[in-house]
Amino acid sequence: MSSDLSASKDNSGQEYRSLRSNVSLLGSMLGETMAQSHGEDFLASVERIRLLSKSGSMGDDASWEQLESLLGGLETAQLGLVARAFAQFLNLANIAEQHHGLSREMDAVNSASRTLSRAMDLLGEEGLDQEAIVNSVSDLSIELVLTAHPTEITRRSLIHKYEEIQRCLGQLESPSLTNYERSRMDRRLRELIAQLWHTHEFRENRPSPVDEARWGYAVVENSLWQAVPDFLRRLDDALLAATGQRLPLDAAPVQFSSWMGGDRDGNPFVTAKVTREVLLLGRWQAAALYLKTVDQLVQELSMIDCNEALRERVGGTREPYRRVLKELRGQLRSWLSALEALLDGRPAIEENLIRDVDALLEPLMLCYQSLCDCGMERIADGTLLDLLRQLRCFGINLVRLDVRQHSDRHSAALSEITEFLGLGSYVDWDEEKRRDWIQQELASRRPLIPQHWSPCDETQEVLDCCSVVVEQPPGALACYIISMARQASDVMAVRLLLKAAGGGETLPIAPLFETLDDLDRAPQVITDLLAVEGALGRLPEQQMVMIGYSDSAKDAGILAAAWAQYRAQEALLEVCAVAGVRLQLFHGRGGTIGRGGAPAHDALLSQPPGSLECGLRVTEQGEMIRTKLGMTGLAVKTLALYTSAILEARTAHPPTPKADWRHTMDRLAADSCDAYRAVVRDDPRFLTYFRQATPEGELGALPLASRPTSRKKDGGIESLRAIPWIFSWTQNRLMLPSWLGAGAALTKELTDHGDGVISEMFRDWPFFATRMSMLEMVYSKTDSRLSAHYDSKLVNPDLLGIGEQLRGQLDNDVVTVLKVLGQESLLEHLDWTRESLELRNIYTGPLNVLQAELLARLRRDADDDTRQAIMISIAGVAAGMRNTG
């Protein structure tokens, strides 16, 4: 299969030639495989489709019409094969690009190291002395929260093959490779690509929550486990070079948490039993990883000399380090066996269960200090130091688990209790009565749960979940998140239920503010909450609040949601400062712009001043986990970027918005919200149009995630989860949620008030500049011609006007945003990004055309072959667009 990347003009410099070479190599191998499997005629047909798409993308309307006609005339089985061809090429192109991004940075001056060194230089330029720089770095707190992968289309079987292909590409670039070794790598690549072609693209069944957790743990084992010590070595080196001091041994600037197996909001398959099993699996994985490393240390640390503390511990043993490590290895083996028993439903020997990371740290620190005292720092700072760093980061749980539940479930549980006690219905009480009653119960010594009471299944599950929470050892859980938290009693209700289960006093409880109204009300909710906590004498040192990006954007549009999130964070910082409480903000971002996604550096620098003082806690979702953290080198690079951005944002504070900037944003937010809701909410035909023009309904058949795509069956837009909402519009290339309302508001602002303030905001305010850059990227991924093609194939004639109106709005919006950017065209200053997108479109376009054709066929006459072909096309478009939900 040919590659336009190899033939494109070299306007991006010498450094991209290796990328084009690799894409061409992989494409030609894929073509050979297809020809061997389906004949030269099939390969020729695929090449003809590619050439027509290329000509069509360059403005040749006749070629595009031929493409539509050709694909429309193919049998469904042939469409499925064509979809596989283009989807696999896009996957291979992604691998080559990802490899290119890593390999060109793995030279003597590594990218991550450069990033961290620049961050240290910046701290010095901002006037920090060496001690202040050390403190700033030592106090870093980056917590990435891995969420389930409802848009991670690719099977783990294929992911492993992709990783192996990337490894082979890396080896092929070695200058010391012999001709035989090069030939062997070439054969291996051909073998892997043939394996890809002959492997089913999708799992047969939906993953269970436990399957999702296993996937998350696999990311830790295969990538993050080594990435953390690699990253910390670079951070240590950068700090030493800048200050002469090293990163403290007890520093843990990076941690990981997970929602997989803990997020029960709208997912009936996440039960107390599942959460308990996932927690045990995490500990089992941690024990296995620690055991492997300790085994290695037993082999390596054969030294004889030791300090007095270690000698006192081991007596006259000749090899003191091995003696201590063998004892630790025995503990780990016993722990592993105990965990296996619990996972099998058998009782475990209690004393074999390790419940505190200090039990592992103590003997290792003893060995580390002894090596240093005896002049063997080089040995101490090898595998042993890496293990100590891993213990600080991963603890005994591998990742900490977040528990999330909808506020209505807690209210319903309490209502069932109050009704049984003859107190009336909790859900019917006003907020004041709810708070008074909960405050009274929190102070009471009387049990909340009545004896001889049998709750309904839903309430029993809430109580069982609370029991699992309170039985966990310290550090197993990170927080309890309350979806759709609207008032202080929603937080207090969880505290009361945990008390009834026997504990949970120290577990952070984080209200999640998701809709526009919730964000506006958030400061008052936290004010009320802290007042109650203060009255009870239990005011926390730190209050966690989660900001929802996905649902707020779905509710009000991207621009109004962004301003509401900014204002809420500002107000929450003020509320907590008045109360003497530190605010820990938890950002619920997704990978796409419609879900709050943005390049890490730009996103963090656009935060309100002071919002990162307690560090960064942010979700990493779906396919973005694999894209940013799926391989060790990628993960090191990602962690370095986060670190640099946080250090920069905390020292070179972004400007506080001027009064006229705020007034302008208030108008933009209101106008954009009105424009967005006029389409999404107020037009009674819109929901029908959405479901006809996109593969939203068909997405539900994909075996992607354990959680249903909607909170309510047969519900409207408000009940649809944000991920399938975004995913559907990405597939038909209109990208509606990521731009609707914003351009219309900007146009009105420029017309009514001129461009003076807008230009100043774009120049001087990172928050606004980032929003404009995000819109530019979204517009570059839209394709009005393809959106119109979907409409022509799928939408009833009486609804076609909606799509025409939206595409007209899109065209107008692009003109407006280009005016703000001061550019003639999109991606004017991002040559390689523009070229990459244009080249991808040559392969993504046919996938869109055949997907529309297949959707039309499926809706006329459903059959399994058509469903399968649609699934392949969806995966292909997702690969072409890179971030999907």
Short mmCIF file of C-alpha atoms in Angstrom, two decimals, residues 270-584:
data_model
loop_
_atom_site.label_atom_id
_atom_site.label_comp_id
_atom_site.label_asym_id
_atom_site.label_seq_id
_atom_site.Cartn_x
_atom_site.Cartn_y
_atom_site.Cartn_z
CA VAL A 270 -19.31 -2.09 39.40
CA THR A 271 -20.36 -3.63 42.70
CA ALA A 272 -18.80 -3.84 46.14
CA LYS A 273 -17.57 -7.32 45.24
CA VAL A 274 -15.90 -5.98 42.09
CA THR A 275 -14.23 -3.13 43.96
CA ARG A 276 -12.86 -5.52 46.58
CA GLU A 277 -11.50 -7.84 43.88
CA VAL A 278 -9.89 -4.98 41.94
CA LEU A 279 -8.15 -3.73 45.09
CA LEU A 280 -6.79 -7.20 45.79
CA LEU A 281 -5.63 -7.56 42.18
CA GLY A 282 -3.72 -4.29 42.47
CA ARG A 283 -1.92 -5.50 45.58
CA TRP A 284 -1.20 -8.84 43.95
CA GLN A 285 0.32 -7.09 40.93
CA ALA A 286 2.39 -4.83 43.20
CA ALA A 287 3.63 -7.81 45.23
CA ALA A 288 4.64 -9.65 42.04
CA LEU A 289 6.55 -6.64 40.70
CA TYR A 290 8.34 -6.01 43.99
CA LEU A 291 9.22 -9.69 44.28
CA LYS A 292 10.79 -9.68 40.82
CA THR A 293 13.01 -6.71 41.67
CA VAL A 294 13.99 -8.02 45.11
CA ASP A 295 14.93 -11.30 43.45
CA GLN A 296 17.26 -9.34 41.18
CA LEU A 297 18.78 -7.50 44.15
CA VAL A 298 19.42 -10.80 45.95
CA GLN A 299 21.55 -11.81 42.96
CA GLU A 300 23.34 -8.46 42.69
CA LEU A 301 24.01 -7.26 46.25
CA SER A 302 26.70 -9.73 47.20
CA MET A 303 28.80 -7.06 48.98
CA ILE A 304 30.47 -7.88 52.28
CA ASP A 305 31.10 -4.50 53.94
CA CYS A 306 28.23 -2.94 55.86
CA ASN A 307 27.60 -0.34 58.55
CA GLU A 308 26.91 -1.07 62.23
CA ALA A 309 23.12 -0.82 61.89
CA LEU A 310 23.02 -3.53 59.25
CA ARG A 311 25.59 -5.68 61.07
CA GLU A 312 23.49 -5.51 64.23
CA ARG A 313 20.50 -6.69 62.18
CA VAL A 314 22.17 -9.71 60.52
CA GLY A 315 24.83 -10.75 63.04
CA GLY A 316 27.86 -12.58 61.65
CA THR A 317 26.41 -13.29 58.23
CA ARG A 318 29.07 -12.91 55.54
CA GLU A 319 26.72 -11.40 52.93
CA PRO A 320 24.57 -9.04 55.00
CA TYR A 321 22.62 -7.47 52.15
CA ARG A 322 21.57 -10.84 50.76
CA ARG A 323 20.47 -11.94 54.22
CA VAL A 324 18.10 -8.97 54.60
CA LEU A 325 16.86 -9.21 51.03
CA LYS A 326 16.19 -12.94 51.29
CA GLU A 327 14.07 -12.31 54.37
CA LEU A 328 12.19 -9.62 52.46
CA ARG A 329 11.75 -11.99 49.52
CA GLY A 330 10.21 -14.52 51.86
CA GLN A 331 7.78 -11.89 53.15
CA LEU A 332 6.79 -10.95 49.62
CA ARG A 333 6.19 -14.58 48.66
CA SER A 334 4.00 -15.09 51.72
CA TRP A 335 2.11 -11.89 50.91
CA LEU A 336 1.58 -13.02 47.35
CA SER A 337 0.22 -16.37 48.52
CA ALA A 338 -2.12 -14.68 50.98
CA LEU A 339 -3.47 -12.39 48.27
CA GLU A 340 -3.97 -15.34 45.93
CA ALA A 341 -5.98 -17.08 48.64
CA LEU A 342 -8.23 -14.06 49.09
CA LEU A 343 -8.73 -13.74 45.34
CA ASP A 344 -9.71 -17.43 45.24
CA GLY A 345 -12.22 -16.89 48.04
CA ARG A 346 -10.11 -18.75 50.59
CA PRO A 347 -9.04 -17.43 54.03
CA ALA A 348 -5.56 -15.94 54.24
CA ILE A 349 -3.05 -16.05 57.08
CA GLU A 350 -3.49 -12.60 58.59
CA GLU A 351 0.14 -12.04 59.56
CA ASN A 352 1.21 -12.62 55.94
CA LEU A 353 -0.80 -9.63 54.70
CA ILE A 354 1.33 -6.51 54.34
CA ARG A 355 -0.78 -3.46 55.13
CA ASP A 356 1.81 -0.69 55.23
CA VAL A 357 4.52 0.22 52.75
CA ASP A 358 6.92 0.93 55.62
CA ALA A 359 7.23 -2.83 56.14
CA LEU A 360 8.94 -2.96 52.73
CA LEU A 361 10.77 0.33 52.94
CA GLU A 362 12.52 -0.33 56.27
CA PRO A 363 14.83 -3.20 55.22
CA LEU A 364 15.56 -1.58 51.86
CA MET A 365 16.45 1.75 53.44
CA LEU A 366 18.70 -0.11 55.86
CA CYS A 367 20.58 -1.62 52.91
CA TYR A 368 20.68 1.69 51.03
CA GLN A 369 22.13 3.62 53.96
CA SER A 370 24.71 0.93 54.63
CA LEU A 371 25.92 0.98 51.04
CA CYS A 372 26.24 4.75 51.14
CA ASP A 373 28.07 4.68 54.49
CA CYS A 374 30.55 2.15 53.11
CA GLY A 375 31.41 4.18 50.02
CA MET A 376 29.25 2.20 47.62
CA GLU A 377 26.93 5.03 46.52
CA ARG A 378 27.17 3.93 42.89
CA ILE A 379 25.66 0.56 43.84
CA ALA A 380 23.09 2.11 46.17
CA ASP A 381 21.91 4.45 43.42
CA GLY A 382 21.24 1.63 40.99
CA THR A 383 18.37 -0.85 41.08
CA LEU A 384 17.94 -0.37 44.84
CA LEU A 385 17.24 3.36 44.50
CA ASP A 386 14.81 2.65 41.67
CA LEU A 387 12.95 0.23 43.92
CA LEU A 388 12.77 2.79 46.73
CA ARG A 389 11.35 5.32 44.27
CA GLN A 390 8.80 2.78 43.05
CA LEU A 391 7.72 2.02 46.61
CA ARG A 392 7.14 5.73 47.29
CA CYS A 393 5.08 6.06 44.13
CA PHE A 394 3.14 2.80 43.92
CA GLY A 395 2.97 1.78 47.59
CA ILE A 396 1.46 -1.62 48.35
CA ASN A 397 -1.61 -0.99 46.18
CA LEU A 398 0.09 -0.28 42.80
CA VAL A 399 -2.47 2.47 42.21
CA ARG A 400 -4.88 4.08 44.62
CA LEU A 401 -8.54 3.59 43.80
CA ASP A 402 -11.14 6.34 43.58
CA VAL A 403 -14.72 5.44 44.42
CA ARG A 404 -17.38 7.39 42.54
CA GLN A 405 -21.16 7.30 42.97
CA HIS A 406 -24.10 9.51 41.98
CA SER A 407 -25.50 11.74 44.74
CA ASP A 408 -29.02 10.42 44.13
CA ARG A 409 -27.95 6.93 45.22
CA HIS A 410 -26.81 8.22 48.61
CA SER A 411 -29.99 10.27 49.07
CA ALA A 412 -32.15 7.29 48.21
CA ALA A 413 -30.31 5.13 50.75
CA LEU A 414 -30.74 7.69 53.52
CA SER A 415 -34.39 8.17 52.57
CA GLU A 416 -35.05 4.48 53.00
CA ILE A 417 -33.49 4.65 56.47
CA THR A 418 -35.45 7.73 57.58
CA GLU A 419 -38.70 6.27 56.32
CA PHE A 420 -38.10 3.04 58.24
CA LEU A 421 -37.40 5.09 61.38
CA GLY A 422 -40.63 7.04 60.91
CA LEU A 423 -38.85 10.35 60.29
CA GLY A 424 -40.28 10.97 56.85
CA SER A 425 -38.58 10.90 53.46
CA TYR A 426 -35.06 12.34 53.37
CA VAL A 427 -35.34 13.14 49.66
CA ASP A 428 -38.34 15.38 50.38
CA TRP A 429 -36.54 17.46 53.03
CA ASP A 430 -35.10 20.86 52.21
CA GLU A 431 -31.37 21.45 52.42
CA GLU A 432 -31.44 22.97 55.91
CA LYS A 433 -33.33 20.04 57.37
CA ARG A 434 -31.02 17.54 55.67
CA ARG A 435 -27.90 19.24 57.03
CA ASP A 436 -29.32 19.54 60.55
CA TRP A 437 -30.26 15.87 60.65
CA ILE A 438 -26.92 14.66 59.25
CA GLN A 439 -25.01 16.91 61.65
CA GLN A 440 -26.99 15.44 64.54
CA GLU A 441 -26.33 11.88 63.37
CA LEU A 442 -22.61 12.51 62.86
CA ALA A 443 -22.34 13.68 66.47
CA SER A 444 -24.48 10.83 67.80
CA ARG A 445 -23.14 7.59 69.27
CA ARG A 446 -26.31 5.78 68.26
CA PRO A 447 -26.00 3.44 65.25
CA LEU A 448 -27.57 4.83 62.09
CA ILE A 449 -28.51 1.48 60.57
CA PRO A 450 -31.66 0.04 62.24
CA GLN A 451 -31.68 -3.54 63.49
CA HIS A 452 -34.01 -6.04 61.81
CA TRP A 453 -34.13 -3.91 58.68
CA SER A 454 -33.85 -5.28 55.15
CA PRO A 455 -33.02 -2.56 52.63
CA CYS A 456 -33.71 -2.80 48.90
CA ASP A 457 -30.95 -4.11 46.65
CA GLU A 458 -29.82 -0.63 45.55
CA THR A 459 -29.49 0.62 49.12
CA GLN A 460 -27.75 -2.58 50.21
CA GLU A 461 -25.20 -2.08 47.43
CA VAL A 462 -24.49 1.47 48.65
CA LEU A 463 -23.97 0.17 52.19
CA ASP A 464 -21.80 -2.71 50.96
CA CYS A 465 -19.64 -0.26 49.02
CA CYS A 466 -19.14 1.81 52.17
CA SER A 467 -18.13 -1.34 54.05
CA VAL A 468 -15.48 -2.11 51.41
CA VAL A 469 -14.20 1.46 51.69
CA VAL A 470 -13.72 1.42 55.46
CA GLU A 471 -12.05 -2.02 55.54
CA GLN A 472 -9.16 -0.92 53.31
CA PRO A 473 -5.66 -0.30 54.67
CA PRO A 474 -4.28 3.26 54.58
CA GLY A 475 -3.43 4.50 51.11
CA ALA A 476 -5.59 2.02 49.23
CA LEU A 477 -8.18 4.64 48.36
CA ALA A 478 -7.55 8.18 47.18
CA CYS A 479 -10.99 9.72 47.56
CA TYR A 480 -14.74 9.23 47.32
CA ILE A 481 -16.24 11.30 44.48
CA ILE A 482 -19.89 12.36 44.37
CA SER A 483 -21.29 12.89 40.90
CA MET A 484 -23.88 15.62 40.43
CA ALA A 485 -23.15 17.12 43.85
CA ARG A 486 -25.47 20.10 44.19
CA GLN A 487 -25.44 20.97 47.89
CA ALA A 488 -23.42 20.48 51.06
CA SER A 489 -25.65 17.66 52.28
CA ASP A 490 -24.56 15.56 49.28
CA VAL A 491 -21.05 15.46 50.76
CA MET A 492 -22.19 15.08 54.36
CA ALA A 493 -24.42 12.15 53.35
CA VAL A 494 -21.38 10.14 52.28
CA ARG A 495 -19.54 10.99 55.49
CA LEU A 496 -22.57 9.73 57.46
CA LEU A 497 -22.83 6.49 55.46
CA LEU A 498 -19.11 5.82 55.94
CA LYS A 499 -19.46 6.46 59.68
CA ALA A 500 -22.31 3.95 59.76
CA ALA A 501 -19.99 1.43 58.08
CA GLY A 502 -17.41 1.95 60.81
CA GLY A 503 -14.87 4.48 59.59
CA GLY A 504 -13.80 6.61 56.65
CA GLU A 505 -13.11 9.69 58.79
CA THR A 506 -9.90 10.60 56.96
CA LEU A 507 -10.89 9.68 53.41
CA PRO A 508 -11.23 12.80 51.22
CA ILE A 509 -14.77 13.23 49.89
CA ALA A 510 -14.82 15.24 46.68
CA PRO A 511 -17.98 16.81 45.27
CA LEU A 512 -17.99 16.76 41.47
CA PHE A 513 -19.46 19.90 39.92
CA GLU A 514 -20.43 19.08 36.36
CA THR A 515 -23.17 21.27 34.87
CA LEU A 516 -23.10 25.03 34.35
CA ASP A 517 -25.46 25.58 37.28
CA ASP A 518 -23.41 23.27 39.50
CA LEU A 519 -20.21 25.16 38.71
CA ASP A 520 -21.85 28.49 39.48
CA ARG A 521 -23.19 27.13 42.76
CA ALA A 522 -19.97 25.36 43.79
CA PRO A 523 -18.53 28.18 45.96
CA GLN A 524 -21.69 28.36 48.07
CA VAL A 525 -21.80 24.57 48.44
CA ILE A 526 -18.21 24.50 49.73
CA THR A 527 -18.88 27.49 51.99
CA ASP A 528 -21.81 25.64 53.56
CA LEU A 529 -19.85 22.41 53.81
CA LEU A 530 -16.87 23.97 55.57
CA ALA A 531 -19.22 25.77 57.96
CA VAL A 532 -20.75 22.44 59.00
CA GLU A 533 -17.35 20.74 59.27
CA GLY A 534 -16.14 23.62 61.42
CA ALA A 535 -19.18 23.35 63.69
CA LEU A 536 -18.43 19.66 64.16
CA GLY A 537 -14.82 20.46 65.02
CA ARG A 538 -13.49 18.49 62.06
CA LEU A 539 -12.46 21.16 59.56
CA PRO A 540 -10.06 19.44 57.12
CA GLU A 541 -6.62 20.77 56.30
CA GLN A 542 -7.38 20.22 52.63
CA GLN A 543 -10.65 20.00 50.68
CA MET A 544 -10.75 18.21 47.35
CA VAL A 545 -13.15 19.45 44.67
CA MET A 546 -13.53 17.86 41.26
CA ILE A 547 -14.27 20.06 38.25
CA GLY A 548 -16.17 18.29 35.47
CA TYR A 549 -15.20 19.31 31.95
CA SER A 550 -17.17 16.82 29.86
CA ASP A 551 -20.69 17.28 31.16
CA SER A 552 -20.36 21.03 31.59
CA ALA A 553 -19.37 21.35 27.93
CA LYS A 554 -22.24 19.07 26.90
CA ASP A 555 -24.58 21.20 29.00
CA ALA A 556 -23.53 24.70 27.92
CA GLY A 557 -21.03 24.49 25.07
CA ILE A 558 -17.27 24.60 25.15
CA LEU A 559 -16.70 28.33 25.69
CA ALA A 560 -19.34 28.90 28.37
CA ALA A 561 -18.18 25.78 30.20
CA ALA A 562 -14.53 26.87 30.12
CA TRP A 563 -15.34 30.26 31.64
CA ALA A 564 -17.60 28.69 34.27
CA GLN A 565 -14.81 26.29 35.22
CA TYR A 566 -12.32 29.16 35.49
CA ARG A 567 -14.62 31.31 37.61
CA ALA A 568 -15.55 28.38 39.86
CA GLN A 569 -11.89 27.62 40.55
CA GLU A 570 -11.18 31.26 41.39
CA ALA A 571 -14.14 31.45 43.77
CA LEU A 572 -13.34 28.11 45.40
CA LEU A 573 -9.76 29.22 46.06
CA GLU A 574 -11.10 32.32 47.80
CA VAL A 575 -13.67 30.38 49.85
CA CYS A 576 -11.06 27.92 51.09
CA ALA A 577 -8.54 30.67 51.84
CA VAL A 578 -11.10 32.45 54.03
CA ALA A 579 -11.78 29.20 55.90
CA GLY A 580 -8.07 28.45 56.32
CA VAL A 581 -8.32 25.29 54.22
CA ARG A 582 -6.15 24.33 51.26
CA LEU A 583 -7.99 23.55 48.02
CA GLN A 584 -7.06 20.43 46.04
#
